PDB file of C-alpha atoms in Angstrom:
ATOM      1  CA  MET S   1     143.365  60.702  74.300  1.00  0.00           C
ATOM      2  CA  ASN S   2     140.208  58.934  73.192  1.00  0.00           C
ATOM      3  CA  ILE S   3     138.574  60.456  70.093  1.00  0.00           C
ATOM      4  CA  HIS S   4     135.076  59.964  71.562  1.00  0.00           C
ATOM      5  CA  LEU S   5     136.096  61.821  74.726  1.00  0.00           C
ATOM      6  CA  LEU S   6     137.441  64.719  72.642  1.00  0.00           C
ATOM      7  CA  ASN S   7     134.197  64.853  70.621  1.00  0.00           C
ATOM      8  CA  THR S   8     132.164  64.979  73.838  1.00  0.00           C
ATOM      9  CA  LEU S   9     134.357  67.715  75.346  1.00  0.00           C
ATOM     10  CA  VAL S  10     134.074  69.831  72.178  1.00  0.00           C
ATOM     11  CA  ARG S  11     130.299  69.253  71.966  1.00  0.00           C
ATOM     12  CA  ARG S  12     129.890  70.437  75.569  1.00  0.00           C
ATOM     13  CA  ASN S  13     132.133  73.452  74.813  1.00  0.00           C
ATOM     14  CA  ILE S  14     134.694  72.422  77.445  1.00  0.00           C
ATOM     15  CA  VAL S  15     137.400  72.314  74.783  1.00  0.00           C
ATOM     16  CA  ALA S  16     137.002  75.248  72.395  1.00  0.00           C
ATOM     17  CA  LEU S  17     139.121  77.421  70.151  1.00  0.00           C
ATOM     18  CA  GLY S  18     141.950  78.993  72.127  1.00  0.00           C
ATOM     19  CA  THR S  19     142.191  76.118  74.614  1.00  0.00           C
ATOM     20  CA  GLU S  20     145.764  75.216  75.518  1.00  0.00           C
ATOM     21  CA  ILE S  21     146.744  71.602  74.922  1.00  0.00           C
ATOM     22  CA  GLU S  22     149.997  69.773  75.568  1.00  0.00           C
ATOM     23  CA  VAL S  23     150.923  67.682  72.527  1.00  0.00           C
ATOM     24  CA  THR S  24     153.646  65.209  71.557  1.00  0.00           C
ATOM     25  CA  TYR S  25     154.927  65.548  67.999  1.00  0.00           C
ATOM     26  CA  LEU S  26     157.878  64.557  65.830  1.00  0.00           C
ATOM     27  CA  ALA S  27     160.281  67.453  65.355  1.00  0.00           C
ATOM     28  CA  PRO S  28     162.897  67.577  62.605  1.00  0.00           C
ATOM     29  CA  GLY S  29     166.483  67.033  63.619  1.00  0.00           C
ATOM     30  CA  LEU S  30     169.634  68.613  62.158  1.00  0.00           C
ATOM     31  CA  ASP S  31     169.544  66.208  59.226  1.00  0.00           C
ATOM     32  CA  GLY S  32     165.980  67.302  58.330  1.00  0.00           C
ATOM     33  CA  TYR S  33     164.229  64.047  59.211  1.00  0.00           C
ATOM     34  CA  CYS S  34     161.485  63.995  61.847  1.00  0.00           C
ATOM     35  CA  ARG S  35     163.002  61.658  64.410  1.00  0.00           C
ATOM     36  CA  ASN S  36     162.855  63.650  67.638  1.00  0.00           C
ATOM     37  CA  LEU S  37     159.763  63.123  69.756  1.00  0.00           C
ATOM     38  CA  LYS S  38     159.006  66.434  71.474  1.00  0.00           C
ATOM     39  CA  GLN S  39     156.326  67.714  73.786  1.00  0.00           C
ATOM     40  CA  ASP S  40     155.074  71.313  73.843  1.00  0.00           C
ATOM     41  CA  ILE S  41     152.065  73.517  74.626  1.00  0.00           C
ATOM     42  CA  PHE S  42     149.845  74.645  71.753  1.00  0.00           C
ATOM     43  CA  SER S  43     146.676  76.719  71.392  1.00  0.00           C
ATOM     44  CA  ILE S  44     143.812  75.297  69.307  1.00  0.00           C
ATOM     45  CA  THR S  45     142.977  77.403  66.238  1.00  0.00           C
ATOM     46  CA  GLU S  46     140.705  75.094  64.232  1.00  0.00           C
ATOM     47  CA  PHE S  47     138.984  71.688  64.282  1.00  0.00           C
ATOM     48  CA  LYS S  48     138.591  69.620  61.116  1.00  0.00           C
ATOM     49  CA  ILE S  49     135.321  67.699  61.472  1.00  0.00           C
ATOM     50  CA  GLU S  50     134.196  64.845  59.208  1.00  0.00           C
ATOM     51  CA  ASN S  51     131.064  62.741  59.828  1.00  0.00           C
ATOM     52  CA  GLU S  52     130.440  64.494  63.167  1.00  0.00           C
ATOM     53  CA  SER S  53     133.870  63.426  64.422  1.00  0.00           C
ATOM     54  CA  ILE S  54     137.048  65.449  64.848  1.00  0.00           C
ATOM     55  CA  THR S  55     139.766  64.151  62.533  1.00  0.00           C
ATOM     56  CA  GLN S  56     142.439  66.841  62.845  1.00  0.00           C
ATOM     57  CA  ILE S  57     143.281  69.710  65.159  1.00  0.00           C
ATOM     58  CA  LYS S  58     145.123  72.747  63.842  1.00  0.00           C
ATOM     59  CA  CYS S  59     147.045  74.581  66.539  1.00  0.00           C
ATOM     60  CA  THR S  60     149.845  77.094  67.056  1.00  0.00           C
ATOM     61  CA  ARG S  61     152.704  76.862  69.517  1.00  0.00           C
ATOM     62  CA  ILE S  62     152.432  79.354  72.374  1.00  0.00           C
ATOM     63  CA  THR S  63     156.130  80.259  72.485  1.00  0.00           C
ATOM     64  CA  ASP S  64     156.893  81.097  68.851  1.00  0.00           C
ATOM     65  CA  GLY S  65     153.648  80.699  66.878  1.00  0.00           C
ATOM     66  CA  ALA S  66     154.732  77.641  64.883  1.00  0.00           C
ATOM     67  CA  LYS S  67     151.766  75.816  63.339  1.00  0.00           C
ATOM     68  CA  LEU S  68     151.007  72.125  63.813  1.00  0.00           C
ATOM     69  CA  ILE S  69     148.308  69.731  62.626  1.00  0.00           C
ATOM     70  CA  THR S  70     147.723  66.875  65.069  1.00  0.00           C
ATOM     71  CA  THR S  71     145.177  64.236  66.045  1.00  0.00           C
ATOM     72  CA  SER S  72     143.523  63.390  69.353  1.00  0.00           C
ATOM     73  CA  GLU S  73     145.951  60.519  70.087  1.00  0.00           C
ATOM     74  CA  ASN S  74     148.817  63.007  70.521  1.00  0.00           C
ATOM     75  CA  ILE S  75     147.094  65.144  73.177  1.00  0.00           C
ATOM     76  CA  ILE S  76     148.586  64.655  76.651  1.00  0.00           C
ATOM     77  CA  LYS S  77     146.954  67.436  78.687  1.00  0.00           C
ATOM     78  CA  ILE S  78     144.131  69.930  78.222  1.00  0.00           C
ATOM     79  CA  ASP S  79     144.610  73.240  80.061  1.00  0.00           C
ATOM     80  CA  GLY S  80     147.168  71.512  82.293  1.00  0.00           C
ATOM     81  CA  MET S  81     144.870  68.611  83.259  1.00  0.00           C
ATOM     82  CA  LEU S  82     144.955  65.011  82.144  1.00  0.00           C
ATOM     83  CA  PRO S  83     141.946  64.205  79.935  1.00  0.00           C
ATOM     84  CA  LYS S  84     140.731  61.570  82.435  1.00  0.00           C
ATOM     85  CA  GLU S  85     140.704  64.122  85.282  1.00  0.00           C
ATOM     86  CA  LEU S  86     139.012  66.769  83.146  1.00  0.00           C
ATOM     87  CA  ALA S  87     136.325  64.290  82.106  1.00  0.00           C
ATOM     88  CA  ALA S  88     135.769  63.198  85.711  1.00  0.00           C
ATOM     89  CA  ALA S  89     135.278  66.839  86.762  1.00  0.00           C
ATOM     90  CA  PHE S  90     132.402  67.148  84.277  1.00  0.00           C
ATOM     91  CA  ASP S  91     130.872  63.682  85.002  1.00  0.00           C
ATOM     92  CA  ILE S  92     132.054  62.120  81.740  1.00  0.00           C
ATOM     93  CA  LYS S  93     133.580  58.650  81.424  1.00  0.00           C
ATOM     94  CA  GLU S  94     136.966  58.097  79.760  1.00  0.00           C
ATOM     95  CA  ASP S  95     135.258  56.746  76.634  1.00  0.00           C
ATOM     96  CA  GLY S  96     133.164  59.930  76.236  1.00  0.00           C
ATOM     97  CA  SER S  97     129.860  58.571  77.519  1.00  0.00           C
ATOM     98  CA  LYS S  98     127.915  60.122  80.383  1.00  0.00           C
ATOM     99  CA  LYS S  99     128.431  58.809  83.906  1.00  0.00           C
ATOM    100  CA  ILE S 100     125.467  57.101  85.521  1.00  0.00           C
ATOM    101  CA  VAL S 101     124.523  58.825  88.765  1.00  0.00           C
ATOM    102  CA  LYS S 102     123.127  56.762  91.639  1.00  0.00           C
ATOM    103  CA  LEU S 103     119.521  57.610  92.484  1.00  0.00           C
ATOM    104  CA  ASP S 104     117.642  57.049  95.721  1.00  0.00           C
ATOM    105  CA  GLU S 105     114.124  55.578  95.905  1.00  0.00           C
ATOM    106  CA  PHE S 106     112.580  58.988  95.119  1.00  0.00           C
ATOM    107  CA  GLY S 107     114.612  59.508  91.930  1.00  0.00           C
ATOM    108  CA  ASN S 108     116.921  62.169  93.374  1.00  0.00           C
ATOM    109  CA  PRO S 109     120.702  61.857  92.946  1.00  0.00           C
ATOM    110  CA  VAL S 110     122.401  60.408  96.016  1.00  0.00           C
ATOM    111  CA  LYS S 111     124.430  63.051  97.808  1.00  0.00           C
ATOM    112  CA  ARG S 112     127.650  62.208  99.526  1.00  0.00           C
ATOM    113  CA  GLY S 113     128.367  63.096 103.121  1.00  0.00           C
ATOM    114  CA  ARG S 114     126.645  62.813 106.459  1.00  0.00           C
ATOM    115  CA  LYS S 115     122.934  62.673 106.938  1.00  0.00           C
ATOM    116  CA  PRO S 116     121.570  65.432 109.187  1.00  0.00           C
ATOM    117  CA  LYS S 117     120.887  64.163 112.707  1.00  0.00           C
ATOM    118  CA  TYR S 118     117.407  65.663 112.789  1.00  0.00           C
ATOM    119  CA  LEU S 119     116.469  63.435 109.827  1.00  0.00           C
ATOM    120  CA  THR S 120     117.988  60.267 111.196  1.00  0.00           C
ATOM    121  CA  GLY S 121     116.718  60.419 114.767  1.00  0.00           C
ATOM    122  CA  THR S 122     119.687  58.408 115.995  1.00  0.00           C
ATOM    123  CA  LYS S 123     123.410  58.904 116.139  1.00  0.00           C
ATOM    124  CA  ASN S 124     124.126  55.566 114.446  1.00  0.00           C
ATOM    125  CA  TYR S 125     122.253  55.814 111.166  1.00  0.00           C
ATOM    126  CA  ASP S 126     121.986  52.643 109.112  1.00  0.00           C
ATOM    127  CA  ARG S 127     121.744  53.614 105.451  1.00  0.00           C
ATOM    128  CA  ASN S 128     120.192  50.270 104.457  1.00  0.00           C
ATOM    129  CA  ASN S 129     117.573  50.289 107.233  1.00  0.00           C
ATOM    130  CA  ARG S 130     115.569  53.505 107.030  1.00  0.00           C
ATOM    131  CA  SER S 131     113.020  52.448 109.629  1.00  0.00           C
ATOM    132  CA  ASN S 132     114.895  54.376 112.336  1.00  0.00           C
ATOM    133  CA  ALA S 133     114.470  57.684 110.483  1.00  0.00           C
ATOM    134  CA  LEU S 134     112.022  60.236 111.829  1.00  0.00           C
ATOM    135  CA  THR S 135     108.842  61.127 109.993  1.00  0.00           C
ATOM    136  CA  ASP S 136     108.499  64.606 108.511  1.00  0.00           C
ATOM    137  CA  ASN S 137     106.364  65.903 111.405  1.00  0.00           C
ATOM    138  CA  GLU S 138     108.757  64.550 114.035  1.00  0.00           C
ATOM    139  CA  ALA S 139     111.717  66.080 112.216  1.00  0.00           C
ATOM    140  CA  LYS S 140     109.977  69.474 112.049  1.00  0.00           C
ATOM    141  CA  LYS S 141     109.106  69.382 115.748  1.00  0.00           C
ATOM    142  CA  SER S 142     112.632  68.458 116.779  1.00  0.00           C
ATOM    143  CA  SER S 143     114.208  71.130 114.566  1.00  0.00           C
ATOM    144  CA  GLU S 144     111.721  73.814 115.729  1.00  0.00           C
ATOM    145  CA  GLY S 145     112.514  73.063 119.344  1.00  0.00           C
ATOM    146  CA  LYS S 146     116.215  73.494 118.683  1.00  0.00           C
ATOM    147  CA  ARG S 147     115.690  76.764 116.837  1.00  0.00           C
ATOM    148  CA  ARG S 148     113.539  78.307 119.540  1.00  0.00           C
ATOM    149  CA  GLY S 149     116.034  77.465 122.229  1.00  0.00           C
ATOM    150  CA  ASN S 150     113.567  75.345 124.166  1.00  0.00           C
ATOM    151  CA  THR S 151     115.750  74.921 127.234  1.00  0.00           C
ATOM    152  CA  LYS S 152     114.732  74.784 130.849  1.00  0.00           C
ATOM    153  CA  ILE S 153     114.904  78.100 132.639  1.00  0.00           C
ATOM    154  CA  GLU S 154     116.326  77.752 136.085  1.00  0.00           C
ATOM    155  CA  GLU S 155     114.873  80.026 138.682  1.00  0.00           C
ATOM    156  CA  THR S 156     117.470  82.508 139.797  1.00  0.00           C
ATOM    157  CA  THR S 157     117.215  85.287 142.277  1.00  0.00           C
ATOM    158  CA  PRO S 158     116.623  88.600 140.594  1.00  0.00           C
ATOM    159  CA  ARG S 159     119.488  91.105 140.679  1.00  0.00           C
ATOM    160  CA  ARG S 160     117.322  93.874 142.004  1.00  0.00           C
ATOM    161  CA  LYS S 161     114.404  93.781 144.306  1.00  0.00           C
ATOM    162  CA  LEU S 162     111.134  93.368 142.478  1.00  0.00           C
ATOM    163  CA  SER S 163     107.698  94.337 143.599  1.00  0.00           C
ATOM    164  CA  SER S 164     105.329  91.589 144.682  1.00  0.00           C
ATOM    165  CA  ARG S 165     103.481  91.982 141.406  1.00  0.00           C
ATOM    166  CA  ALA S 166     106.677  91.415 139.362  1.00  0.00           C
ATOM    167  CA  ILE S 167     107.690  88.445 141.534  1.00  0.00           C
ATOM    168  CA  SER S 168     104.353  86.686 140.992  1.00  0.00           C
ATOM    169  CA  LYS S 169     104.656  87.332 137.223  1.00  0.00           C
ATOM    170  CA  HIS S 170     108.202  85.902 137.294  1.00  0.00           C
ATOM    171  CA  GLN S 171     106.984  82.782 139.110  1.00  0.00           C
ATOM    172  CA  ARG S 172     104.180  82.307 136.600  1.00  0.00           C
ATOM    173  CA  ASN S 173     106.693  82.437 133.721  1.00  0.00           C
ATOM    174  CA  VAL S 174     108.846  79.811 135.416  1.00  0.00           C
ATOM    175  CA  GLU S 175     105.838  77.539 135.955  1.00  0.00           C
ATOM    176  CA  VAL S 176     104.711  77.896 132.335  1.00  0.00           C
ATOM    177  CA  SER S 177     108.165  77.103 130.941  1.00  0.00           C
ATOM    178  CA  ALA S 178     108.615  74.128 133.287  1.00  0.00           C
ATOM    179  CA  SER S 179     105.436  72.437 132.058  1.00  0.00           C
TER     180      SER S 179
END
């Protein structure tokens, strides 16, 4: 794992004390020499920081409480995730720097996904050519019409017999909605 990425994750409090990390380390064999490369899960207990950079990580093994002092190069996973994936989830590059987010012409971050049809005005929206997009007033009018249910009312025969007064009122409503 990159030391700059670890420093960024600790600074943002993504990796803190008590975080589980998967580490490779040299374990002693039967003869007493450290020749066996092992991999196990540890919990961070302390960071040793020099010149605003993490030099050592003190941790204890989850299974039996054995203590280990390691460096960032030996870390394989953080809370079960690869460091690259964890950094990508928090918009951090693999080298520890911040990702640059694409901005539109108004300075807002570009969102992924479909554009709403009421903003585009057409079914085939060309992202590079924004001349086919509706203006704000046109978009409001089209969305208001959809919300109100501005559909044509077909004249149907009433279920019960209405008085002449009610029939003329019904005809007036049909004429108003048709225009």
